[in-house]
PDB file of C-alpha atoms in Angstrom:
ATOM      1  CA  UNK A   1     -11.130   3.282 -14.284  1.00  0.00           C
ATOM      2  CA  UNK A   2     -11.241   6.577 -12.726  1.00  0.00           C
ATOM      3  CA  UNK A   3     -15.097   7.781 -13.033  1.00  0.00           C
ATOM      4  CA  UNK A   4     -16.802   5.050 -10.971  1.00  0.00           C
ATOM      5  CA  UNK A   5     -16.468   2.094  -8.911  1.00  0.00           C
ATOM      6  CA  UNK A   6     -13.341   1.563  -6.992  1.00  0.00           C
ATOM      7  CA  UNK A   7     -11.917   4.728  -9.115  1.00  0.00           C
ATOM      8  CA  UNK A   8     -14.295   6.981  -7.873  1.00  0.00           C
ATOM      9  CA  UNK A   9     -14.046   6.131  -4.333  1.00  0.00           C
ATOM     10  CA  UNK A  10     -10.265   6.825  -4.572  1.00  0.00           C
ATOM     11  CA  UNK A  11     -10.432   9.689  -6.209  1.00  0.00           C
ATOM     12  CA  UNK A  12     -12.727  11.125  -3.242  1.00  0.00           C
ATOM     13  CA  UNK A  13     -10.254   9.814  -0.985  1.00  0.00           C
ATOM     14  CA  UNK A  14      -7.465  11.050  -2.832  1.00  0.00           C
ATOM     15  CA  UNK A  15      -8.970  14.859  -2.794  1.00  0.00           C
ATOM     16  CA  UNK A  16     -10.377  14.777   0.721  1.00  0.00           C
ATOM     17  CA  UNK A  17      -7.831  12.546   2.893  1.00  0.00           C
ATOM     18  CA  UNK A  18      -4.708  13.231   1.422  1.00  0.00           C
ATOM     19  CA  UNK A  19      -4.540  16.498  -0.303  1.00  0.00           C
ATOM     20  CA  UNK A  20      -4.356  15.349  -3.994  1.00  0.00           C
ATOM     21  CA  UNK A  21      -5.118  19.240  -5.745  1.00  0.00           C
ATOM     22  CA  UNK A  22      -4.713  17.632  -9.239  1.00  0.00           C
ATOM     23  CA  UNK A  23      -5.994  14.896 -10.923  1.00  0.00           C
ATOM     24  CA  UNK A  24      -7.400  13.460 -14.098  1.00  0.00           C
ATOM     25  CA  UNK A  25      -9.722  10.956 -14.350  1.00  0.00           C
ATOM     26  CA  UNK A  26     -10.203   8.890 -17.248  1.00  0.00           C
ATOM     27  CA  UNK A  27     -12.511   5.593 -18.375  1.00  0.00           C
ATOM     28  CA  UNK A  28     -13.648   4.909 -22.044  1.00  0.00           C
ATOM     29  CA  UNK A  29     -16.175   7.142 -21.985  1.00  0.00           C
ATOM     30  CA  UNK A  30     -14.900   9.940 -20.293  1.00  0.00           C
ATOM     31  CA  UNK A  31     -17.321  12.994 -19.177  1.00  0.00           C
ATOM     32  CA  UNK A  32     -20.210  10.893 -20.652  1.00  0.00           C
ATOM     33  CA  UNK A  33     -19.894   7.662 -18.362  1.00  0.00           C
ATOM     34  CA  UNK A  34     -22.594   7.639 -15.985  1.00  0.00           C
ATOM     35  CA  UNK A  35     -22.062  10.311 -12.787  1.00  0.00           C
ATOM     36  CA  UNK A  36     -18.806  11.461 -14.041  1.00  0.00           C
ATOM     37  CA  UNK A  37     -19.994  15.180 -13.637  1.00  0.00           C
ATOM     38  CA  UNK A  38     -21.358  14.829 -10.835  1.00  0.00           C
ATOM     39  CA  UNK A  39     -18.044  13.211  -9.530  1.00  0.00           C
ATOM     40  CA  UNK A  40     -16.030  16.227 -11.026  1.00  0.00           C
ATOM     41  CA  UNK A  41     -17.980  18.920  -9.615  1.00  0.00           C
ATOM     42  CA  UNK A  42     -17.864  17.056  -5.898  1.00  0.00           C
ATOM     43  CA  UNK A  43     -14.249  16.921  -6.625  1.00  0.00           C
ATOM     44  CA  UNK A  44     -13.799  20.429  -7.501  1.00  0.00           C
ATOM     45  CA  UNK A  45     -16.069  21.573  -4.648  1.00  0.00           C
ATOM     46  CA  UNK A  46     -13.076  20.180  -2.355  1.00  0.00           C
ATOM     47  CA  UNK A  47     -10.883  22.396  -4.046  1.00  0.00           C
ATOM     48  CA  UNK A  48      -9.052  20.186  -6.244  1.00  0.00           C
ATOM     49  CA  UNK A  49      -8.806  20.375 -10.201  1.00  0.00           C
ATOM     50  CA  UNK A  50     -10.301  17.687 -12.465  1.00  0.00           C
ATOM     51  CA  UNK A  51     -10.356  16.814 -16.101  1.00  0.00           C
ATOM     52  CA  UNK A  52     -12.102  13.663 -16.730  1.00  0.00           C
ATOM     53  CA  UNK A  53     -10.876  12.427 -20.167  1.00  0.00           C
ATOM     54  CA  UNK A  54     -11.902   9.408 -22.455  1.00  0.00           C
ATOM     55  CA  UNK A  55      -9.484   7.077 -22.822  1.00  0.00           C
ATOM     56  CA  UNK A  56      -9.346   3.274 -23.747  1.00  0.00           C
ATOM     57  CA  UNK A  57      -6.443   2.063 -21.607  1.00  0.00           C
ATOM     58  CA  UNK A  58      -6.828  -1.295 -23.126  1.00  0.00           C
ATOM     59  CA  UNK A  59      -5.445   0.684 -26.460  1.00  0.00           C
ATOM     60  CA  UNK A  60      -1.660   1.132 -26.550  1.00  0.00           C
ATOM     61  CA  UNK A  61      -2.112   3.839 -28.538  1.00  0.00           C
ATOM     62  CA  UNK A  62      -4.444   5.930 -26.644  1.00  0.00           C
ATOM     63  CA  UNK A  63      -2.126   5.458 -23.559  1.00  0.00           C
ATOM     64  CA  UNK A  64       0.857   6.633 -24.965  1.00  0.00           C
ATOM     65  CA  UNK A  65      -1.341   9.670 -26.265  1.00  0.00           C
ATOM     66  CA  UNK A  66      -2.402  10.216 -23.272  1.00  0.00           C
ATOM     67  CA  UNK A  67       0.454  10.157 -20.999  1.00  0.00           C
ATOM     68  CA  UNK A  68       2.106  11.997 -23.536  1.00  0.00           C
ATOM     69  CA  UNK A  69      -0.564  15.322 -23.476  1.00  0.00           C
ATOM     70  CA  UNK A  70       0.034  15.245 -19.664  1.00  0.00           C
ATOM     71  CA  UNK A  71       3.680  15.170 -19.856  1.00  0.00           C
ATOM     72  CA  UNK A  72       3.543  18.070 -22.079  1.00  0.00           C
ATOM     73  CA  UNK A  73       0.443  19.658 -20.148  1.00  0.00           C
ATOM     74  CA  UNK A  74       0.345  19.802 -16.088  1.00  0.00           C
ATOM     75  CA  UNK A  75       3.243  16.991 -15.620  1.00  0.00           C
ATOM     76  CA  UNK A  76       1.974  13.405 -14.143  1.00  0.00           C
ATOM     77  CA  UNK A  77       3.111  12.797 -10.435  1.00  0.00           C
ATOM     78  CA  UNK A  78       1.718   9.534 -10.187  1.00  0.00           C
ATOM     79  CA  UNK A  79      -0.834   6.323 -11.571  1.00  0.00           C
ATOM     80  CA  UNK A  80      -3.764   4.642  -9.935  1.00  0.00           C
ATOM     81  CA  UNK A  81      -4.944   2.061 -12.449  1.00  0.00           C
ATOM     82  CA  UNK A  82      -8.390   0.484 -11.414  1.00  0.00           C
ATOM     83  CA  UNK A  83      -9.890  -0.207 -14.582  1.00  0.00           C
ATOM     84  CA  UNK A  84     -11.119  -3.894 -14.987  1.00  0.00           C
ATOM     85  CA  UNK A  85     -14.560  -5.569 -15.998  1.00  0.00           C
ATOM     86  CA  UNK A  86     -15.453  -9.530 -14.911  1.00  0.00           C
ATOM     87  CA  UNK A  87     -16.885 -12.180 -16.886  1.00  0.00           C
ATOM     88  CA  UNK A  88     -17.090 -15.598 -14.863  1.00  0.00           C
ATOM     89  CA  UNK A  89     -16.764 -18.749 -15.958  1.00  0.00           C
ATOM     90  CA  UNK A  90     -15.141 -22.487 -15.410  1.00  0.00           C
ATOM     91  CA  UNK A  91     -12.086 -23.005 -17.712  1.00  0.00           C
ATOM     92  CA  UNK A  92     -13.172 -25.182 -19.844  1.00  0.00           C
ATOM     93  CA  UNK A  93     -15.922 -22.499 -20.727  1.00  0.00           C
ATOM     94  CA  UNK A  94     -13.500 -19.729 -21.294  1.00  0.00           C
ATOM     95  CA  UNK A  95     -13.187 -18.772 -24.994  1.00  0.00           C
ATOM     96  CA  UNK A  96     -10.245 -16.816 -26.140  1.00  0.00           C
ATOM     97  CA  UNK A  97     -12.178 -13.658 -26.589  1.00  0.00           C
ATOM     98  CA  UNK A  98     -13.765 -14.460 -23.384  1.00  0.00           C
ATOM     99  CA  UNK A  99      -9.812 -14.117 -21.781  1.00  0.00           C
ATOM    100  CA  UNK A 100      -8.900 -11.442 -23.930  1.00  0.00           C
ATOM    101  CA  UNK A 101     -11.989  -9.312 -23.159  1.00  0.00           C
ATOM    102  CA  UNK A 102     -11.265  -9.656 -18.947  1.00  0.00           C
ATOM    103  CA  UNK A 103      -6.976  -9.315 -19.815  1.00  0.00           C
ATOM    104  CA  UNK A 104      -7.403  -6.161 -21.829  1.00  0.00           C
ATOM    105  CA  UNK A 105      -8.772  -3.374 -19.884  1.00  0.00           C
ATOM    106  CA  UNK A 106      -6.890  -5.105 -16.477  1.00  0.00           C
ATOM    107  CA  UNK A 107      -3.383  -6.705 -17.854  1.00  0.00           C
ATOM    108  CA  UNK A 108      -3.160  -4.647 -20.764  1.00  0.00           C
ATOM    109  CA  UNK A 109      -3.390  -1.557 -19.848  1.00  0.00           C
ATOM    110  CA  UNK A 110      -1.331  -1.785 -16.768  1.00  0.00           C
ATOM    111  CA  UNK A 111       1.647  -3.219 -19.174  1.00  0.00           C
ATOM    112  CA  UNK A 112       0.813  -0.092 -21.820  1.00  0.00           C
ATOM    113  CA  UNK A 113       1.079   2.820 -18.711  1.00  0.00           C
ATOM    114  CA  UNK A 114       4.465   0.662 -17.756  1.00  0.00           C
ATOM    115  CA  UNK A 115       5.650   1.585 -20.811  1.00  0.00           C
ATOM    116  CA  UNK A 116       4.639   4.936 -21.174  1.00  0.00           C
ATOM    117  CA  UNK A 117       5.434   6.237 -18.075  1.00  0.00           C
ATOM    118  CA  UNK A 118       9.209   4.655 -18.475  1.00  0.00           C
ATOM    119  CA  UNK A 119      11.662   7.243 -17.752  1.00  0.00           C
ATOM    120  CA  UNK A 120       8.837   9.937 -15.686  1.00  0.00           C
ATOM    121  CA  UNK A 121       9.642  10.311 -11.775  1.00  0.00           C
ATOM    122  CA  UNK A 122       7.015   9.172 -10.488  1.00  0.00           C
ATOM    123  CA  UNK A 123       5.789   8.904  -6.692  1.00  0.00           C
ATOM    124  CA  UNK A 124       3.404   6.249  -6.866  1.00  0.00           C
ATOM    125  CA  UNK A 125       2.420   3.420  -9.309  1.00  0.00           C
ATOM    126  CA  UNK A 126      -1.236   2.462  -7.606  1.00  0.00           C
ATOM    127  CA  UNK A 127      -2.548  -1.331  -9.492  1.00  0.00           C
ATOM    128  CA  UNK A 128      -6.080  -2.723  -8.455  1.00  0.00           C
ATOM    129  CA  UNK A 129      -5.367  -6.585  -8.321  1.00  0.00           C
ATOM    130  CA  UNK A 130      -7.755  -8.635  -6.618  1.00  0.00           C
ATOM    131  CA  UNK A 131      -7.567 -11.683  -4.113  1.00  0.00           C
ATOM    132  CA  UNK A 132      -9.318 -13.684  -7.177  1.00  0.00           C
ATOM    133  CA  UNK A 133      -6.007 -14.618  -7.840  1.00  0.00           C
ATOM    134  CA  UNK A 134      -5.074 -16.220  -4.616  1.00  0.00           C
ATOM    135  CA  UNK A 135      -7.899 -17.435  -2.935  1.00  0.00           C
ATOM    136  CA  UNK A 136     -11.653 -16.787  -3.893  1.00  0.00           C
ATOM    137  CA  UNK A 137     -13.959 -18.906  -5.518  1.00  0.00           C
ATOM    138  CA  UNK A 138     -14.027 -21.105  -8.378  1.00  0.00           C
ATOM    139  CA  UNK A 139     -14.825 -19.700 -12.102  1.00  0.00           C
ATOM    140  CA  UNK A 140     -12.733 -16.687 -12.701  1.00  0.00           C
ATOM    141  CA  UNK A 141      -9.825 -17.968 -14.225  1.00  0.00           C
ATOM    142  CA  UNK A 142      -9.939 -15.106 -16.540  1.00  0.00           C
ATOM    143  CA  UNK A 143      -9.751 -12.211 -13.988  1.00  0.00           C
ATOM    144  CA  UNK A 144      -7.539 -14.187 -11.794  1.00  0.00           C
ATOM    145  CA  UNK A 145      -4.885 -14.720 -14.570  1.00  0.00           C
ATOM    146  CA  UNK A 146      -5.091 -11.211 -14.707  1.00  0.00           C
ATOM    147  CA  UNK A 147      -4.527  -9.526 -11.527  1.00  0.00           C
ATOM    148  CA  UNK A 148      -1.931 -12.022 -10.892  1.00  0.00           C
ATOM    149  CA  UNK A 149      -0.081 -10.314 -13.886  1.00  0.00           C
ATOM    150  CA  UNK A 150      -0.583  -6.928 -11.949  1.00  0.00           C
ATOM    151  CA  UNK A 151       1.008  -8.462  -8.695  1.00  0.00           C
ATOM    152  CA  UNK A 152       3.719  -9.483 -11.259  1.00  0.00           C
ATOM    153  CA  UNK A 153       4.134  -6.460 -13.337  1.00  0.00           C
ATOM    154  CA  UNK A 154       4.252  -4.690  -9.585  1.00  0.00           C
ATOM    155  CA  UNK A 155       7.141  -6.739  -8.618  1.00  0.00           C
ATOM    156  CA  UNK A 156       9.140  -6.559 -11.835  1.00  0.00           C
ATOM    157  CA  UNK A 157       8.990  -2.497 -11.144  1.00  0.00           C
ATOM    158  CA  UNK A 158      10.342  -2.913  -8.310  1.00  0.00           C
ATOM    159  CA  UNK A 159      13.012  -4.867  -9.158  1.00  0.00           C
ATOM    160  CA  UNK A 160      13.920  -1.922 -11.524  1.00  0.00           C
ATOM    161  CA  UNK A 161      13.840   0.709  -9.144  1.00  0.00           C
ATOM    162  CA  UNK A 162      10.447   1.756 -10.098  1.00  0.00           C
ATOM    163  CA  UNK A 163       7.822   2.680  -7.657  1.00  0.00           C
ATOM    164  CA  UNK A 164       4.789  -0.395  -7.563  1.00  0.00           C
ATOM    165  CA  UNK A 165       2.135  -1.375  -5.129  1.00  0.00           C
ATOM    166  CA  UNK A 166      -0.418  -3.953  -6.161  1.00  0.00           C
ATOM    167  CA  UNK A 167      -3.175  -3.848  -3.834  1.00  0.00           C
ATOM    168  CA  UNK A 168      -4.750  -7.627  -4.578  1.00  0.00           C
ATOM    169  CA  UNK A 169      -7.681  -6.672  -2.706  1.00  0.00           C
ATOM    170  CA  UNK A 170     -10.941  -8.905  -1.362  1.00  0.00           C
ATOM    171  CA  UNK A 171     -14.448  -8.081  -2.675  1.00  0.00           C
ATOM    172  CA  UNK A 172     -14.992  -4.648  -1.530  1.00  0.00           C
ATOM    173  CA  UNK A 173     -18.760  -3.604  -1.074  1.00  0.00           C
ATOM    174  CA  UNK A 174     -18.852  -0.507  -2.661  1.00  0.00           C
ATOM    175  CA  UNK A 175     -22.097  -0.713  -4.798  1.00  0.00           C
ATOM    176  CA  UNK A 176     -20.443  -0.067  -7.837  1.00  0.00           C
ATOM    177  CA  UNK A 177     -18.398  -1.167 -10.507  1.00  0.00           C
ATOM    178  CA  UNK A 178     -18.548  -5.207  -9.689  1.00  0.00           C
ATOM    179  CA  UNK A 179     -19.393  -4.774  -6.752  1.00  0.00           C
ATOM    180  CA  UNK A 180     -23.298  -4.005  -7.691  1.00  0.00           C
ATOM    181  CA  UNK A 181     -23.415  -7.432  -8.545  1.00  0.00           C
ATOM    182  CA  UNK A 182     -23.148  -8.157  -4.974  1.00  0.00           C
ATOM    183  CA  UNK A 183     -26.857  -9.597  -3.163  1.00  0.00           C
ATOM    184  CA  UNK A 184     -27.432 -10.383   0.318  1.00  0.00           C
ATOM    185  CA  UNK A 185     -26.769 -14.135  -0.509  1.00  0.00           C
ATOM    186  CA  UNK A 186     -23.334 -13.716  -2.462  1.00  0.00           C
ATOM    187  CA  UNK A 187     -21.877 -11.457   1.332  1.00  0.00           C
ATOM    188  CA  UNK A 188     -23.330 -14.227   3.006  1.00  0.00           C
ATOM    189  CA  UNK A 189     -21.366 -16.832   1.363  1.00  0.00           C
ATOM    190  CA  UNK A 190     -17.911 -15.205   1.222  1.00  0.00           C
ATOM    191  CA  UNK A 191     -18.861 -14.735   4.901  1.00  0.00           C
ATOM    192  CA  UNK A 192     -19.372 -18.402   5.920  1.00  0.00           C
ATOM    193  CA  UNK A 193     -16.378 -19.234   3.614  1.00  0.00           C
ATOM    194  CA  UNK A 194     -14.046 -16.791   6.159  1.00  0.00           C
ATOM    195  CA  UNK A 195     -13.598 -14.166   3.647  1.00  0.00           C
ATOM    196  CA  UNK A 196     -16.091 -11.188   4.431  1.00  0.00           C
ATOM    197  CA  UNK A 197     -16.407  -8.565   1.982  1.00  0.00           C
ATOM    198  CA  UNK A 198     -14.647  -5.365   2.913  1.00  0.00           C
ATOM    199  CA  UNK A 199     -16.646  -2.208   3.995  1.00  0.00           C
ATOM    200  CA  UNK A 200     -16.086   0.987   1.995  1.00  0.00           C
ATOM    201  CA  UNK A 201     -14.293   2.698   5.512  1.00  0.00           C
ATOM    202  CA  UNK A 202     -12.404  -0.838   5.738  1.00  0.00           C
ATOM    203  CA  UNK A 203     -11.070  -0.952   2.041  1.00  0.00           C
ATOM    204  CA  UNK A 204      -9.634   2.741   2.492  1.00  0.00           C
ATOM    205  CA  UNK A 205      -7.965   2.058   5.467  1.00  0.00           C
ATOM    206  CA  UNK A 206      -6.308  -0.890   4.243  1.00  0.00           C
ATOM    207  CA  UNK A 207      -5.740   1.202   0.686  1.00  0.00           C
ATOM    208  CA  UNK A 208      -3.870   3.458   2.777  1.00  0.00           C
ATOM    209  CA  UNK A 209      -1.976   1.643   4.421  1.00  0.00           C
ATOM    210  CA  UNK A 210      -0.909  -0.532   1.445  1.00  0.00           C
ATOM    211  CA  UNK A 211       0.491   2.831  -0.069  1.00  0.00           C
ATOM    212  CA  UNK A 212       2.543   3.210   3.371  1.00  0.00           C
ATOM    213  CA  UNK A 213       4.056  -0.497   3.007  1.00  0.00           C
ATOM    214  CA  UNK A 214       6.662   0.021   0.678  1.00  0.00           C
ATOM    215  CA  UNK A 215       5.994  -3.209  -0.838  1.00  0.00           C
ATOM    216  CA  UNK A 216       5.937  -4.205  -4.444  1.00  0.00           C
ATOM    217  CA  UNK A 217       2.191  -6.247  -3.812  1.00  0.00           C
ATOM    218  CA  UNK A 218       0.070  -6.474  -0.816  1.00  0.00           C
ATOM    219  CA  UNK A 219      -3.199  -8.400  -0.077  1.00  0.00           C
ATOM    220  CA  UNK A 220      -5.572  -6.078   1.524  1.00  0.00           C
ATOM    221  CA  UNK A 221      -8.522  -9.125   2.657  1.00  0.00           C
ATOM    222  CA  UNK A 222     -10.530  -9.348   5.463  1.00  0.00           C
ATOM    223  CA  UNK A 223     -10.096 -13.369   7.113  1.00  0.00           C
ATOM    224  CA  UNK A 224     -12.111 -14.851   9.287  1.00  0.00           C
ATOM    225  CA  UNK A 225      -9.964 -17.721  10.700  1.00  0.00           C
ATOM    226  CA  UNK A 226     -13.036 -18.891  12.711  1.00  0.00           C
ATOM    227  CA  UNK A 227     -15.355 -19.811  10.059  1.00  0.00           C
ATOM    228  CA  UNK A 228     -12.271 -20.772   7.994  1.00  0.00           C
ATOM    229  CA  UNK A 229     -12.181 -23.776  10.070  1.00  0.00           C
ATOM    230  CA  UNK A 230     -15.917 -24.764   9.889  1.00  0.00           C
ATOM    231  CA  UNK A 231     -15.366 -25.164   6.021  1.00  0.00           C
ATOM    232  CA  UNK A 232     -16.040 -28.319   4.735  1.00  0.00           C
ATOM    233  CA  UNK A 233     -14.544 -27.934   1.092  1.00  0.00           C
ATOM    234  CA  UNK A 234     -10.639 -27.481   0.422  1.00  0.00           C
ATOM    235  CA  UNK A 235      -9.505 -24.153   1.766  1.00  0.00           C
ATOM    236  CA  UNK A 236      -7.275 -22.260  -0.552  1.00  0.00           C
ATOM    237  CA  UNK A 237      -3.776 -23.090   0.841  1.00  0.00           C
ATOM    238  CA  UNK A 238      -2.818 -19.718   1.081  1.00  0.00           C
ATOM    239  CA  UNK A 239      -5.226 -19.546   3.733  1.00  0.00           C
ATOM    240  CA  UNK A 240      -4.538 -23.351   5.576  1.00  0.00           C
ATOM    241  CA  UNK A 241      -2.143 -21.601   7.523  1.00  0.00           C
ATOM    242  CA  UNK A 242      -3.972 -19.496   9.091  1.00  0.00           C
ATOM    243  CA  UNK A 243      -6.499 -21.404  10.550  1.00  0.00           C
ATOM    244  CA  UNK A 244      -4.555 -24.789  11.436  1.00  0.00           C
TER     245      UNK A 244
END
């Protein structure tokens, strides 16, 4: 998920806040997804080198091919794995190729760069979960289920002695990826339900210091305990204790 969205965003960050000199980016289309050179030649502008490669993460395969070319190549330091795609829907609505299509890119491929990375030092193990699984709205069973496996997968490393952070952030408003989905209504809801959507200078501050917790999963969400008490519906009981 590294040539737009949340990936790109990173990446900048990456290059121009913490002094990342190396990086490839990849996505399934690779330098033909839309503003990928444009991305590389900001990024190399900044002094950094970037190869932006296609790769299907959701492809056990490809992974391990890939992995394996930078092993041989430059070496790999360390994994940010935003890739993910949405497709909404109430349960009973939710075909199996419906769950598989969300799972695979998300759940998938962090499981396939788990195993392909096994035995490589690395620094950092970066997964994009999302709050979905603990406390948005209704009808994404599918993309909850699977950033709930990243917060798992995250903690299972851990438990190994492997370095994790799963980052389940809220909705951040970046413009891209899902986040151009996002109208004037949809920030005015999450607002009124307590859960604001994160600014693009808010989500990096709170992506850096989730890499600086040392913790196997954090929850990088804006609350806003005020307006959690106006709601009238059930409030996610993750949240109840917050605003009592």
């Amino acid at each position: 998920g590294g040539t737009g969205g949340l990936g790109a965003v990173v990446a900048r960050y990456l290059v121009a806040e913490r002094g990342v000199r190396d990086l490839v980016l990849t996505s399934r289309r690779g330098p033909d997804a839309p503003g990928a050179g444009e991305l590389a030649e900001e990024l190399t502008t900044l002094g950094a080198r970037v190869d932006i490669v296609a790769c299907d993460v959701s492809d056990r395969d490809a992974v391990r091919a890939l992995v394996a070319s930078l092993v041989a190549g430059r070496g790999l330091l360390a994994v940010v794995h935003a890739a993910g795609v949405g497709d909404n829907g109430l349960v009973g609505a939710l075909s199996p190729e419906r769950v598989d299509g969300v799972l695979a890119p998300k759940a998938d491929a962090a499981w396939w760069l788990h195993e392909a990375t096994g035995g490589l030092d690395l620094a950092a193990f970066v997964l994009f979960s999302s709050a979905g699984g603990l406390v948005l709205t209704a009808g994404q069973g599918n993309y909850a289920a699977a950033n709930v496996f990243l917060d798992a997968l995250a903690a299972r490393r851990r438990a190994e002695g492997l370095p994790a952070t799963s980052m389940a952030f809220g909705f951040w408003d970046v413009g891209a990826g899902l986040g151009r989905y996002l109208g004037e209504v949809d920030r005015r809801r999450m607002a009124s339900q307590g859960l604001p959507v994160l600014s693009h200078e808010a989500g990096l501050e709170l992506f850096a210091a989730g890499l600086e917790r040392g913790e196997a999963t954090v929850v990088p969400l804006r609350v806003d305990t005020a307006a959690l008490r106006t709601r009238t519906d059930e409030v996610p009981a993750l949240l109840r204790a917050l605003a009592p």
